[in-house]
Short mmCIF file of N, CA and C in Angstrom, two decimals:
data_model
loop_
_atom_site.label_atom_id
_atom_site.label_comp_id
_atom_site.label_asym_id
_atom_site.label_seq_id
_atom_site.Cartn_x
_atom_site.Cartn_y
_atom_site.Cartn_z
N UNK A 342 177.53 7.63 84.00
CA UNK A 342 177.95 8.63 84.95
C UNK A 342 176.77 8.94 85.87
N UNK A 343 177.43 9.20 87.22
CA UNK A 343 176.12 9.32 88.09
C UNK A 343 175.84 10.74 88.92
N UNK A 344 174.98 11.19 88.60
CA UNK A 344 175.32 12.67 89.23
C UNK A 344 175.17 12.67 90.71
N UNK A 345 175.31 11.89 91.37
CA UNK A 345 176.07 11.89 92.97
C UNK A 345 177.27 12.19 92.67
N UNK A 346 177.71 11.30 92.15
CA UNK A 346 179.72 11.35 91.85
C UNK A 346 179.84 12.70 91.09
N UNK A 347 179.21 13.40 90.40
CA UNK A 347 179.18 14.54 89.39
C UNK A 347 179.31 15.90 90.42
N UNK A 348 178.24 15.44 91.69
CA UNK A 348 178.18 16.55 92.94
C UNK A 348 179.23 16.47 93.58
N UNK A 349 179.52 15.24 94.28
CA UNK A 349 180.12 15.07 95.60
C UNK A 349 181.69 15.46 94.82
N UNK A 350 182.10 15.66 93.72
CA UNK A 350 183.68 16.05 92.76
C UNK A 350 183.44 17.59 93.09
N UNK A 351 184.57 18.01 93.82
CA UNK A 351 185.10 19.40 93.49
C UNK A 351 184.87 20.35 91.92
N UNK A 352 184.17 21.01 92.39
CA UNK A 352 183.16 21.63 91.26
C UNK A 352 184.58 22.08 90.30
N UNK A 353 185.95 22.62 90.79
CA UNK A 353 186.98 22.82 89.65
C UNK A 353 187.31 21.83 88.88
N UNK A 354 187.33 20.64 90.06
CA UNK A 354 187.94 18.85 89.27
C UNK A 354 187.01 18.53 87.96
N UNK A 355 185.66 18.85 88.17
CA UNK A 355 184.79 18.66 87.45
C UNK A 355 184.90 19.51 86.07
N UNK A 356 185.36 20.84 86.44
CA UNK A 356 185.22 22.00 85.17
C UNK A 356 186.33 21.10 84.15
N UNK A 357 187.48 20.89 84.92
CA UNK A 357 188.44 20.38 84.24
C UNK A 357 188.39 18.95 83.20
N UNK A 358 187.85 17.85 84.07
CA UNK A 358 187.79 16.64 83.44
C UNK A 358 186.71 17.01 82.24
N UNK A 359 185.95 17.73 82.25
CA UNK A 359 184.73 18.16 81.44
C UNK A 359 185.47 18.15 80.16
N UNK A 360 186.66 19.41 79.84
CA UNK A 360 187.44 19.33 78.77
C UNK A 360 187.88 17.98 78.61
N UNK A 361 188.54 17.34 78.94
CA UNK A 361 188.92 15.77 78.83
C UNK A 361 188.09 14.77 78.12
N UNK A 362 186.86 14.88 78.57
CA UNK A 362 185.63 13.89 78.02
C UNK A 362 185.75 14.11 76.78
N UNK A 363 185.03 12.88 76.02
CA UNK A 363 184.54 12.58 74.87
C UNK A 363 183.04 13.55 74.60
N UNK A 364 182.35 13.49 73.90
CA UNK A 364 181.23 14.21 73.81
C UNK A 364 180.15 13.33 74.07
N UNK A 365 180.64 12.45 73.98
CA UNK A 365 179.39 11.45 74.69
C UNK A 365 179.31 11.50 76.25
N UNK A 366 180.36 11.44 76.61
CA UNK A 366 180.68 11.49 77.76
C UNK A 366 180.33 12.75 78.57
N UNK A 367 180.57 14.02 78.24
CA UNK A 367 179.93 14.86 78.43
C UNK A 367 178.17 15.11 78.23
N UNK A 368 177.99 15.12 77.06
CA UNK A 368 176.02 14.41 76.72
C UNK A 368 175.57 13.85 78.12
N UNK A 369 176.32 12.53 77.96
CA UNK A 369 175.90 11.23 79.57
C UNK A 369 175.66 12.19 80.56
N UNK A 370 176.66 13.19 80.92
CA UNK A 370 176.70 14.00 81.85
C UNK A 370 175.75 14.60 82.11
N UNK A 371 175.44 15.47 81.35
CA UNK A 371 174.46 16.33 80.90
C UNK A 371 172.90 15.41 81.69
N UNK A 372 172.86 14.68 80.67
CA UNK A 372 171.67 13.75 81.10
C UNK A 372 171.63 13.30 82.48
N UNK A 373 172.05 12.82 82.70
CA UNK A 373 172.15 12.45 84.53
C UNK A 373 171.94 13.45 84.99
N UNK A 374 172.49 14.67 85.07
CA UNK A 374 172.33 15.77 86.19
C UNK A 374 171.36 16.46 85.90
N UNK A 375 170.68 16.33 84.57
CA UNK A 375 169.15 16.62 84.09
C UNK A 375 167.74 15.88 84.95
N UNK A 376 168.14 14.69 84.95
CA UNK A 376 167.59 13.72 85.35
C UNK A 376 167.60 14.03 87.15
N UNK A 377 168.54 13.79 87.60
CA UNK A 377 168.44 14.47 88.86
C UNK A 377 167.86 15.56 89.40
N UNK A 378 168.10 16.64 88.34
CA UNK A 378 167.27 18.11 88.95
C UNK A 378 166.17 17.93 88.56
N UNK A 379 165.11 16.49 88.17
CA UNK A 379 163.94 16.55 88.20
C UNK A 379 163.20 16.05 89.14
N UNK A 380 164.12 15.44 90.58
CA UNK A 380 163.42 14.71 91.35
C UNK A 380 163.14 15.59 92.64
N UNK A 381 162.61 15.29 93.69
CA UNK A 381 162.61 16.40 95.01
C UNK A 381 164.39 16.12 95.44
N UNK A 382 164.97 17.12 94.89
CA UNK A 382 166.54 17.25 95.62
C UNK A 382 166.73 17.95 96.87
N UNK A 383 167.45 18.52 97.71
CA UNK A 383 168.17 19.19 98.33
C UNK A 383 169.17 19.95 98.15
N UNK A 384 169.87 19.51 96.86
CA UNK A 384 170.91 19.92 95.81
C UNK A 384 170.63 20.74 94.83
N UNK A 385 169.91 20.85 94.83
CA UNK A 385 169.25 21.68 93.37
C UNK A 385 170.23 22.38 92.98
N UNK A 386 170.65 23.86 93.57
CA UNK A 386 171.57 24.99 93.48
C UNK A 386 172.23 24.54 92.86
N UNK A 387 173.39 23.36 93.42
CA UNK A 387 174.39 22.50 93.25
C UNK A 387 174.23 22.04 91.76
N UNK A 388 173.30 21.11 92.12
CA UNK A 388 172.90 20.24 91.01
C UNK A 388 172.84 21.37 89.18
N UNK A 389 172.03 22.91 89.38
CA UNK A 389 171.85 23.34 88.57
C UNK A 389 173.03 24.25 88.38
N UNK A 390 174.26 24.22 89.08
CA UNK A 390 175.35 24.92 88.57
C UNK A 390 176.67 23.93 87.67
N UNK A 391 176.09 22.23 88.09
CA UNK A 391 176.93 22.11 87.39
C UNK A 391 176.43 21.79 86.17
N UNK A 392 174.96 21.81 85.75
CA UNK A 392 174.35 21.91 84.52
C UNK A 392 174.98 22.84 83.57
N UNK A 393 174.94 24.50 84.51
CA UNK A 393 175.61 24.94 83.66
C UNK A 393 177.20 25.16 83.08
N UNK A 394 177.76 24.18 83.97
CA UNK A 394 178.89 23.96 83.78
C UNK A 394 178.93 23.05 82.38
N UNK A 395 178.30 22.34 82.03
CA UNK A 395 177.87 21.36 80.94
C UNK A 395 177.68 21.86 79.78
N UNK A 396 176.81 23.10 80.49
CA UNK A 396 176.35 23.42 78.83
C UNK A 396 177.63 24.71 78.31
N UNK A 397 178.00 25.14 78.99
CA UNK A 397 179.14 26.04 78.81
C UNK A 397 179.94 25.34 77.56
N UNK A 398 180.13 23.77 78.23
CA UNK A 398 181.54 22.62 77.67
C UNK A 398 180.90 22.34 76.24
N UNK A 399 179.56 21.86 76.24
CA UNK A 399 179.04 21.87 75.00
C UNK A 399 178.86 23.14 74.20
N UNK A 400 178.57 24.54 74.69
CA UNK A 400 179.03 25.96 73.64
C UNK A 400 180.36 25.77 73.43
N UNK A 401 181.29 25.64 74.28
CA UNK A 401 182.63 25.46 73.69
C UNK A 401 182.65 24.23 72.79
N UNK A 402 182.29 23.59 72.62
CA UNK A 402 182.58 22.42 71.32
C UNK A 402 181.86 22.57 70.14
N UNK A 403 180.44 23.25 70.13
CA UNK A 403 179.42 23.51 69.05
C UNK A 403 179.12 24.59 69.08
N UNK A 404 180.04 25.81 68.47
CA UNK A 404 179.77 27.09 68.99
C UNK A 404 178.31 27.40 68.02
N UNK A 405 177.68 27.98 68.43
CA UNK A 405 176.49 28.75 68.39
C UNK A 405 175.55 28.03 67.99
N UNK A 406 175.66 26.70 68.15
CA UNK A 406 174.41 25.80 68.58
C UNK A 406 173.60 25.20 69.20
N UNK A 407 173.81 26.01 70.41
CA UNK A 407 173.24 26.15 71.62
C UNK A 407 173.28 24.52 72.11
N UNK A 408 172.27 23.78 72.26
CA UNK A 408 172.17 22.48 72.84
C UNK A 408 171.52 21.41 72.05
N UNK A 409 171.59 22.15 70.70
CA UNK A 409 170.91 21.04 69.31
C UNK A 409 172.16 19.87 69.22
N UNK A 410 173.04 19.97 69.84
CA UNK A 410 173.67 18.66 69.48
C UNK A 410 173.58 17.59 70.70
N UNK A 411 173.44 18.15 72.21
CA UNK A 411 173.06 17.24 72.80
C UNK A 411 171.75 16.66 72.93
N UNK A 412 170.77 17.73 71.99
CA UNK A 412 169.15 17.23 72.42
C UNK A 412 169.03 16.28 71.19
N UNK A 413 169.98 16.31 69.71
CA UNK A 413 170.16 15.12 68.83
C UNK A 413 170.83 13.84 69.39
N UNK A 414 171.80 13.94 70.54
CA UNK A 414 172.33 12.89 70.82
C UNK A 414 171.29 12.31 72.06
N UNK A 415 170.55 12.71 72.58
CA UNK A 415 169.42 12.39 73.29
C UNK A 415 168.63 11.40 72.37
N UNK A 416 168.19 11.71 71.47
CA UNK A 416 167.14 11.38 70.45
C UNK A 416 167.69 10.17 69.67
N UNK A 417 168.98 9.82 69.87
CA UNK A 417 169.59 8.83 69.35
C UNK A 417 170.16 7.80 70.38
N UNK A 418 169.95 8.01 71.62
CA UNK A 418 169.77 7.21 72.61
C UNK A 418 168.47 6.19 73.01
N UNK A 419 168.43 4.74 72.36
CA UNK A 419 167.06 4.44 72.66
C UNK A 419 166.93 3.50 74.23
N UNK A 420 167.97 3.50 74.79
CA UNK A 420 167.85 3.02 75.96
C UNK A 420 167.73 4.58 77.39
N UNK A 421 167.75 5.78 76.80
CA UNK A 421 167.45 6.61 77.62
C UNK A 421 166.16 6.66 78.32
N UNK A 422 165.50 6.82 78.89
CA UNK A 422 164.43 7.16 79.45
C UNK A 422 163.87 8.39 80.10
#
């Protein structure tokens, strides 16, 4: 997933498909638009609202484990960078 396509999606289209995803799929998400808000953007705002759109989707799936399940599925990614 590429967080151009993650921006340039209607920030509701996005809230929505979010429920839909797999949890990997969401994670992927996560990561990309992480990855993006570390470079010189223009998007930032953008970029960091739909972060928290992400992490919202992940409290709703792992309630009160804040982001220990995507920073384990990070850690089990060895082609991430």
């Amino acid at each position: 997933m590429v967080a151009n396509d993650i921006l340039n999606e209607d920030v509701s289209d996005f809230a929505t498909r979010l429920e839909g995803m797999t949890s990997d799929e969401v994670f992927a998400a996560m990561n990309s638009l992480e990855k993006h808000s570390e470079d010189d953007i223009r998007d930032r705002e953008e970029t960091l609202s739909r972060i928290t759109l992400v992490e919202e989707e992940i409290e709703r799936r792992f309630p009160g484990q804040m982001l220990t399940p995507y920073r384990d599925w990070k850690k089990e990614q060895p082609l991430l960078s």
